[in-house]
Amino acid sequence: MPRRSFTHLFADTRPLRNEHFRRLWLANIVTVVGAQLTVVAVPAQLYADTGSSAYVGLAGVFGLVPLIVFGLYGGALADVFDRRTLLVITTTGLIVTSGLFWLQAAAGNTNVWLLLSLFSLQQAFFAVNQPTRSAILPRLIDRSLLPAANSLNTTVLMAGSIAGPMVAGVLIPVIGFQWMYLIDTFTLFATLGAVIRLPPLRVLDAATATPGIRAIADGLVYLRTQPVLLMSFLVDLIAMVFGMPRALFPEIAHLNFHGPNNGGIVFALLFAAIPAGAVIGGVFSGWVSRVERHGLAVVVCILFWGAAMTGFGVAVSLADRWQTPMLLAALLALVIGGAADTASASFRSTMLQSAADDAMRGRLQGVFTVVVAGGPRIADTLHGTTAAAVGASATAAGGGVLVIIGVVIATLAVPSFVRYRITR
């Protein structure tokens, strides 16, 4: 194979030539590992305190409400105020809430409602931070490099999602939850340092805008005129709401694969498998910059995701008969799903970032944050309550089937989405 063709298989690193993007990207390598320690520690602590997947799923409700409220309002704020200032404030808020997680764990808290309330507060800061951070990307790098930049960001996020669960799953039974939260607190300072060094990022043409209900409504009205963007949100919701089984991981690790009820290696592997697939997909993402039919690419990726989650559920259902082979099969299915999701996320992010001018971008990113982060929160609640009735394996497999059916129906209803292509 010619050298040129081989090298083009790998991730496009041209966005890293921009010093501000590079600094944020490198800081994220540190920060996302710590963040994932908290992502794993919260459901693990809930399950350890209650022994119930329903309570783990309840975290989805407590995370979803602030995501919706502050995601939409945060997008409006990001279309008015200097985005660098908003990033500094919200990153500081994430540091404080992470410190509070550490404090409650160190004090021996077993009050589920206190833990869930802290989780809601953390998600409120995240909901403002994320659309603001995404909205600055087209201001930092050339638009033609957006697919590559989004792929690089997703790869780092998912790499941390491997390291975090592996470390947390192994160490929680040894040193407790408080150390996971404390590490997260300190790693967030890396991102704070990178954000502080950004240039001022005042919104172009923001003088006539005011943050509030009217600004949010204007963004939603604009979105109604963009059927392709609406479909990108819909298919992602279908994929995540029906197909994200992470709320089941503590129960599956404990009951189906006979791990401890507060962590362990199987627990860690389950949480790390989807991110591992995402990293593999990101490393070999050089092709995403050359794809023009983004709508079709998203549909294909989500169909792969649904098939992978179906396979995961089937493997779990057979775990009692063939423990080790089915664990490997379950992990492989999650890895395949993670690779498909990375590609889908890169295309959907690029479609959105290219769709509006700078004065509207924050509000659209706010909606995007609600969809991307809110979908899995709904899934946590849906999967947790369904598993209590029909079992974890049936819930996971059935969810994957519903993803495939739902995406096919949505695609047939809006064929323009499949035909959508970018212009170069």
Coordinates of C-alpha atoms in Angstrom, one line a residue:
M1 CA 0.0 0.0 0.0
P2 CA 1.4 3.4 -0.8
R3 CA 2.7 5.4 2.1
R4 CA 0.3 8.3 1.4
S5 CA -2.8 6.0 1.6
F6 CA -1.6 4.4 4.8
T7 CA -0.9 7.7 6.6
H8 CA -4.3 9.0 5.6
L9 CA -5.9 6.2 7.7
F10 CA -4.8 8.0 10.8
A11 CA -6.3 11.0 12.6
D12 CA -5.8 14.4 11.0
T13 CA -3.7 16.4 13.4
R14 CA -3.7 19.7 11.6
P15 CA -5.9 21.5 14.1
L16 CA -3.2 21.0 16.7
R17 CA -1.1 23.6 14.9
N18 CA -3.3 26.2 16.5
E19 CA -1.7 27.0 19.9
H20 CA -5.0 27.6 21.7
F21 CA -6.7 24.5 20.4
R22 CA -3.5 22.5 21.2
R23 CA -3.4 23.8 24.7
L24 CA -7.0 23.0 25.4
W25 CA -6.6 19.6 23.8
L26 CA -3.5 18.7 25.9
A27 CA -5.2 19.9 29.1
N28 CA -8.1 17.7 28.3
I29 CA -5.9 14.6 28.3
V30 CA -5.4 15.2 32.0
T31 CA -8.8 16.5 32.9
V32 CA -11.0 13.8 31.3
V33 CA -9.2 11.1 33.2
G34 CA -10.2 12.8 36.5
A35 CA -13.7 13.5 35.2
Q36 CA -14.3 9.9 34.4
L37 CA -13.3 8.9 37.9
T38 CA -16.3 10.8 39.1
V39 CA -18.5 9.5 36.3
V40 CA -17.7 6.0 37.5
A41 CA -17.7 6.7 41.2
V42 CA -21.1 8.3 41.4
P43 CA -23.1 5.2 40.1
A44 CA -20.7 2.9 41.9
Q45 CA -21.4 4.7 45.2
L46 CA -25.2 4.7 44.5
Y47 CA -25.2 1.0 43.8
A48 CA -23.0 0.3 46.8
D49 CA -25.3 2.3 49.1
T50 CA -28.6 0.9 47.8
G51 CA -27.9 -2.3 45.8
S52 CA -30.4 -1.1 43.2
S53 CA -30.0 -0.3 39.5
A54 CA -33.2 1.8 39.9
Y55 CA -31.3 4.3 42.1
V56 CA -28.4 4.3 39.7
G57 CA -30.9 5.1 36.9
L58 CA -32.4 7.9 39.1
A59 CA -29.2 9.7 38.6
G60 CA -30.4 10.2 35.0
V61 CA -33.3 12.3 36.2
F62 CA -31.1 14.4 38.5
G63 CA -28.7 15.0 35.7
L64 CA -31.2 15.6 33.0
V65 CA -33.2 18.5 34.5
P66 CA -30.2 20.8 35.0
L67 CA -28.8 19.8 31.6
I68 CA -32.0 20.9 29.9
V69 CA -32.5 24.1 31.9
F70 CA -28.9 25.3 32.0
G71 CA -27.9 23.8 28.6
L72 CA -30.5 26.0 26.9
Y73 CA -29.8 29.0 29.0
G74 CA -26.1 28.5 28.9
G75 CA -26.3 28.5 25.1
A76 CA -28.1 31.9 25.3
L77 CA -25.4 33.2 27.7
A78 CA -22.7 32.0 25.3
D79 CA -24.3 34.2 22.5
V80 CA -24.0 37.4 24.5
F81 CA -21.1 37.3 27.0
D82 CA -17.4 36.8 26.3
R83 CA -17.0 33.0 26.0
R84 CA -13.6 32.9 27.6
T85 CA -15.1 34.5 30.8
L86 CA -17.9 32.0 30.8
L87 CA -15.5 29.1 30.5
V88 CA -13.4 30.4 33.4
I89 CA -16.5 30.7 35.7
T90 CA -18.0 27.3 34.8
T91 CA -14.7 25.5 35.0
T92 CA -14.2 27.0 38.5
G93 CA -17.7 25.8 39.4
L94 CA -16.8 22.3 38.3
I95 CA -13.7 22.3 40.5
V96 CA -15.8 23.4 43.5
T97 CA -18.5 20.7 43.0
S98 CA -15.9 18.0 42.5
G99 CA -14.4 19.1 45.8
L100 CA -17.8 18.8 47.4
F101 CA -18.1 15.2 46.1
W102 CA -14.8 14.5 47.9
L103 CA -16.0 16.1 51.1
Q104 CA -19.2 14.0 51.3
A105 CA -17.4 10.8 50.6
A106 CA -14.6 11.5 53.1
A107 CA -17.3 12.2 55.7
G108 CA -18.8 8.8 55.1
N109 CA -22.1 10.0 53.6
T110 CA -24.7 7.4 52.7
N111 CA -27.5 9.8 52.0
V112 CA -28.5 9.1 48.4
W113 CA -30.3 12.4 48.0
L114 CA -27.2 14.5 49.0
L115 CA -25.2 12.6 46.4
L116 CA -27.8 13.1 43.7
S117 CA -28.1 16.8 44.6
L118 CA -24.4 17.3 44.2
F119 CA -24.6 15.5 40.9
S120 CA -27.3 17.9 39.7
L121 CA -25.2 20.9 40.7
Q122 CA -22.2 19.6 38.8
Q123 CA -24.4 19.0 35.7
A124 CA -25.6 22.6 35.8
F125 CA -22.1 23.9 35.5
F126 CA -21.3 21.3 32.8
A127 CA -24.4 22.4 30.9
V128 CA -23.2 26.0 30.6
N129 CA -19.6 25.0 30.0
Q130 CA -20.1 22.5 27.2
P131 CA -22.0 24.7 24.6
T132 CA -19.7 27.6 25.3
R133 CA -16.6 25.4 24.7
S134 CA -18.1 24.0 21.4
A135 CA -19.1 27.4 20.2
I136 CA -15.5 28.7 20.3
L137 CA -14.1 26.0 18.0
P138 CA -15.0 27.7 14.7
R139 CA -13.4 30.9 16.0
L140 CA -10.1 29.1 16.7
I141 CA -9.6 27.0 13.6
D142 CA -10.5 26.9 9.9
R143 CA -13.9 25.5 9.1
S144 CA -12.5 22.8 6.8
L145 CA -10.7 21.4 9.9
L146 CA -13.8 21.1 12.0
P147 CA -14.3 17.3 11.4
A148 CA -10.7 16.6 12.3
A149 CA -10.9 18.8 15.4
N150 CA -14.1 17.2 16.6
S151 CA -12.6 13.8 16.1
L152 CA -9.5 14.7 18.1
N153 CA -11.6 16.1 20.9
T154 CA -13.8 12.9 21.0
T155 CA -10.7 10.7 20.9
V156 CA -9.3 12.4 24.0
L157 CA -12.6 12.3 25.8
M158 CA -12.9 8.6 25.2
A159 CA -9.3 7.8 26.0
G160 CA -10.0 9.3 29.4
S161 CA -13.1 7.2 29.5
I162 CA -10.9 4.2 29.3
A163 CA -8.3 5.2 31.9
G164 CA -10.9 6.6 34.4
P165 CA -13.1 3.4 34.6
M166 CA -10.1 1.1 34.7
V167 CA -8.4 3.1 37.6
A168 CA -11.7 3.6 39.4
G169 CA -12.9 0.0 39.1
V170 CA -9.7 -1.4 40.5
L171 CA -9.0 1.3 43.2
I172 CA -12.5 2.0 44.6
P173 CA -12.6 -1.3 46.6
V174 CA -9.1 -0.5 47.9
I175 CA -9.0 3.2 48.7
G176 CA -12.7 4.3 48.6
F177 CA -14.7 6.8 46.6
Q178 CA -13.2 9.9 48.2
W179 CA -9.9 9.5 46.4
M180 CA -11.6 9.3 43.0
Y181 CA -13.3 12.7 43.6
L182 CA -10.2 14.3 44.9
I183 CA -8.2 13.3 41.9
D184 CA -10.9 14.8 39.7
T185 CA -10.7 18.0 41.6
F186 CA -7.0 18.5 41.0
T187 CA -7.0 17.5 37.3
L188 CA -9.6 20.2 36.5
F189 CA -7.0 22.8 37.2
A190 CA -5.2 21.8 34.0
T191 CA -8.3 22.9 31.9
L192 CA -8.7 26.1 34.0
G193 CA -5.1 27.0 33.1
A194 CA -5.7 26.5 29.4
V195 CA -9.0 28.4 29.5
I196 CA -7.4 31.4 31.2
R197 CA -4.8 31.6 28.5
L198 CA -7.4 31.9 25.7
P199 CA -7.8 35.3 24.0
P200 CA -10.9 37.3 24.6
L201 CA -13.8 35.6 22.7
R202 CA -16.5 38.2 22.4
V203 CA -19.5 37.2 20.3
L204 CA -19.7 38.7 16.9
D205 CA -22.8 40.9 16.4
A206 CA -24.0 40.2 20.0
A207 CA -24.8 43.8 20.9
T208 CA -28.5 43.5 20.2
A209 CA -28.9 40.1 22.0
T210 CA -30.0 39.6 25.5
P211 CA -29.8 36.3 27.4
G212 CA -33.2 35.0 28.5
I213 CA -36.3 33.2 27.4
R214 CA -36.7 35.3 24.2
A215 CA -33.1 34.4 23.1
I216 CA -33.7 30.7 23.8
A217 CA -37.0 30.9 21.8
D218 CA -35.2 32.6 18.9
G219 CA -32.7 29.8 18.8
L220 CA -35.5 27.1 18.8
V221 CA -37.4 29.0 16.1
Y222 CA -34.3 29.0 13.9
L223 CA -33.8 25.3 14.6
R224 CA -37.3 24.5 13.4
T225 CA -36.3 25.8 9.9
Q226 CA -33.4 23.4 9.7
P227 CA -34.8 19.8 9.2
V228 CA -31.4 18.3 8.7
L229 CA -30.2 19.6 12.1
L230 CA -33.4 18.4 13.8
M231 CA -32.9 15.0 12.3
S232 CA -29.3 14.9 13.6
F233 CA -30.7 15.5 17.1
L234 CA -33.5 13.0 16.7
V235 CA -31.3 10.0 15.5
D236 CA -28.8 10.7 18.3
L237 CA -31.7 10.6 20.8
I238 CA -32.9 7.4 19.4
A239 CA -29.4 5.9 19.6
M240 CA -28.7 7.0 23.2
V241 CA -32.1 6.7 24.8
F242 CA -32.8 3.2 23.6
G243 CA -29.2 2.0 23.2
M244 CA -27.0 3.3 26.0
P245 CA -26.9 0.5 28.7
R246 CA -24.4 2.1 31.1
A247 CA -26.8 2.2 34.0
L248 CA -26.9 -1.6 33.8
F249 CA -23.1 -2.0 34.1
P250 CA -22.9 -2.3 38.0
E251 CA -25.7 -4.9 38.0
I252 CA -24.3 -6.9 35.1
A253 CA -20.8 -6.9 36.5
H254 CA -22.1 -8.0 39.9
L255 CA -24.8 -10.5 39.0
N256 CA -24.0 -11.8 35.5
F257 CA -20.2 -11.9 35.8
H258 CA -20.0 -12.3 39.6
G259 CA -17.9 -9.3 40.5
P260 CA -18.1 -7.4 43.8
N261 CA -20.9 -4.9 44.3
N262 CA -18.7 -1.9 44.6
G263 CA -16.3 -2.1 41.6
G264 CA -13.9 -4.7 40.4
I265 CA -12.2 -5.5 37.1
V266 CA -15.3 -6.5 35.1
F267 CA -17.1 -3.4 36.3
A268 CA -14.1 -1.4 35.0
L269 CA -13.9 -3.2 31.7
L270 CA -17.6 -2.7 30.9
F271 CA -17.3 1.1 31.5
A272 CA -14.1 1.3 29.5
A273 CA -15.1 -0.8 26.5
I274 CA -17.2 1.8 24.7
P275 CA -14.5 4.5 25.1
A276 CA -11.9 2.0 24.0
G277 CA -13.8 1.5 20.7
A278 CA -14.2 5.3 20.4
V279 CA -10.4 5.8 20.8
I280 CA -9.7 3.1 18.1
G281 CA -12.2 4.8 15.8
G282 CA -10.6 8.2 16.6
V283 CA -7.0 7.0 15.9
F284 CA -8.2 5.7 12.5
S285 CA -10.4 8.7 11.7
G286 CA -8.4 10.2 8.8
W287 CA -11.3 9.2 6.5
V288 CA -13.8 11.5 8.2
S289 CA -12.4 14.6 6.6
R290 CA -12.9 13.1 3.2
V291 CA -16.6 12.1 3.6
E292 CA -19.1 14.5 2.0
R293 CA -22.4 12.7 2.6
H294 CA -22.6 13.3 6.4
G295 CA -26.3 12.4 6.7
L296 CA -25.8 8.9 5.3
A297 CA -22.6 8.5 7.4
V298 CA -24.5 9.3 10.6
V299 CA -27.3 6.8 9.8
V300 CA -24.9 4.0 9.0
C301 CA -22.9 4.6 12.2
I302 CA -26.0 4.5 14.3
L303 CA -27.2 1.3 12.7
F304 CA -23.9 -0.2 13.7
W305 CA -24.4 1.1 17.2
G306 CA -27.8 -0.5 17.5
A307 CA -26.5 -3.9 16.2
A308 CA -23.6 -3.7 18.7
M309 CA -25.8 -3.1 21.7
T310 CA -28.1 -5.9 20.6
G311 CA -25.1 -8.2 20.5
F312 CA -24.0 -7.0 23.9
G313 CA -27.4 -7.9 25.5
V314 CA -27.3 -11.3 23.9
A315 CA -23.8 -12.0 25.2
V316 CA -24.8 -11.0 28.7
S317 CA -27.8 -13.3 28.6
L318 CA -25.5 -16.2 27.9
A319 CA -22.9 -15.3 30.6
D320 CA -24.1 -18.0 33.0
R321 CA -23.4 -20.8 30.5
W322 CA -20.1 -19.4 29.0
Q323 CA -18.7 -16.9 31.4
T324 CA -15.3 -15.9 29.9
P325 CA -16.3 -16.2 26.1
M326 CA -19.4 -14.2 26.7
L327 CA -17.5 -11.5 28.7
L328 CA -15.2 -11.1 25.7
A329 CA -18.1 -11.0 23.3
A330 CA -19.9 -8.4 25.4
L331 CA -16.8 -6.2 25.5
L332 CA -16.2 -6.6 21.8
A333 CA -19.8 -5.5 21.1
L334 CA -19.3 -2.4 23.2
V335 CA -16.0 -1.6 21.5
I336 CA -17.6 -1.8 18.1
G337 CA -20.4 0.5 19.3
G338 CA -17.9 3.0 20.6
A339 CA -16.1 3.2 17.3
A340 CA -19.4 3.8 15.5
D341 CA -20.4 6.5 18.0
T342 CA -17.2 8.4 17.6
A343 CA -17.6 8.7 13.8
S344 CA -21.3 9.7 14.3
A345 CA -20.4 12.4 16.8
S346 CA -17.8 13.9 14.6
F347 CA -20.2 14.2 11.6
R348 CA -23.0 15.6 13.7
S349 CA -20.8 18.2 15.5
T350 CA -19.5 19.4 12.2
M351 CA -23.0 19.7 10.7
L352 CA -24.1 21.9 13.6
Q353 CA -21.0 24.1 13.8
S354 CA -21.2 24.9 10.1
A355 CA -24.9 25.7 10.2
A356 CA -25.2 29.1 11.8
D357 CA -23.3 32.4 12.2
D358 CA -21.4 33.2 15.4
A359 CA -24.3 35.0 17.1
M360 CA -26.5 31.9 16.9
R361 CA -23.9 29.2 17.5
G362 CA -24.1 29.1 21.3
R363 CA -27.8 28.5 21.4
L364 CA -27.6 25.7 18.9
Q365 CA -24.7 24.2 20.8
G366 CA -26.9 24.4 24.0
V367 CA -29.5 22.3 22.3
F368 CA -26.8 20.0 21.1
T369 CA -25.5 19.6 24.7
V370 CA -29.0 18.8 26.0
V371 CA -29.4 16.1 23.3
V372 CA -26.0 14.6 23.6
A373 CA -25.7 14.6 27.3
G374 CA -29.4 14.4 28.1
G375 CA -30.1 11.3 25.9
P376 CA -27.8 9.0 28.1
R377 CA -29.4 10.5 31.2
I378 CA -32.9 9.5 30.0
A379 CA -31.4 6.1 29.1
D380 CA -30.1 5.7 32.6
T381 CA -33.6 6.1 34.0
L382 CA -35.3 4.0 31.3
H383 CA -32.8 1.2 31.4
G384 CA -32.6 1.1 35.2
T385 CA -36.4 0.9 35.7
T386 CA -36.8 -1.6 32.8
A387 CA -34.1 -3.9 34.1
A388 CA -35.8 -4.1 37.4
A389 CA -38.8 -5.6 35.6
V390 CA -37.4 -7.7 32.8
G391 CA -33.7 -8.1 33.6
A392 CA -30.5 -6.3 32.4
S393 CA -29.7 -8.5 29.4
A394 CA -33.2 -8.3 27.9
T395 CA -33.2 -4.5 28.5
A396 CA -29.8 -4.1 26.7
A397 CA -30.7 -6.4 23.7
G398 CA -34.2 -4.9 23.3
G399 CA -32.8 -1.4 23.4
G400 CA -30.4 -2.2 20.5
V401 CA -33.3 -3.6 18.4
L402 CA -35.3 -0.4 19.1
V403 CA -32.4 1.8 17.9
I404 CA -32.3 0.0 14.5
I405 CA -36.1 0.2 14.1
G406 CA -36.3 3.8 15.2
V407 CA -33.5 5.1 12.9
V408 CA -34.9 3.3 9.9
I409 CA -38.4 4.8 10.5
A410 CA -36.9 8.3 11.0
T411 CA -34.8 8.0 7.9
L412 CA -37.8 7.0 5.8
A413 CA -39.8 9.9 7.2
V414 CA -37.1 12.5 6.4
P415 CA -35.1 11.3 3.3
S416 CA -33.4 14.7 2.9
F417 CA -31.2 13.8 5.9
V418 CA -29.6 10.9 4.1
R419 CA -29.1 13.0 1.0
Y420 CA -27.4 15.8 3.0
R421 CA -23.8 16.5 2.0
I422 CA -21.3 19.2 2.8
T423 CA -19.8 21.6 0.2
R424 CA -16.1 22.0 0.0

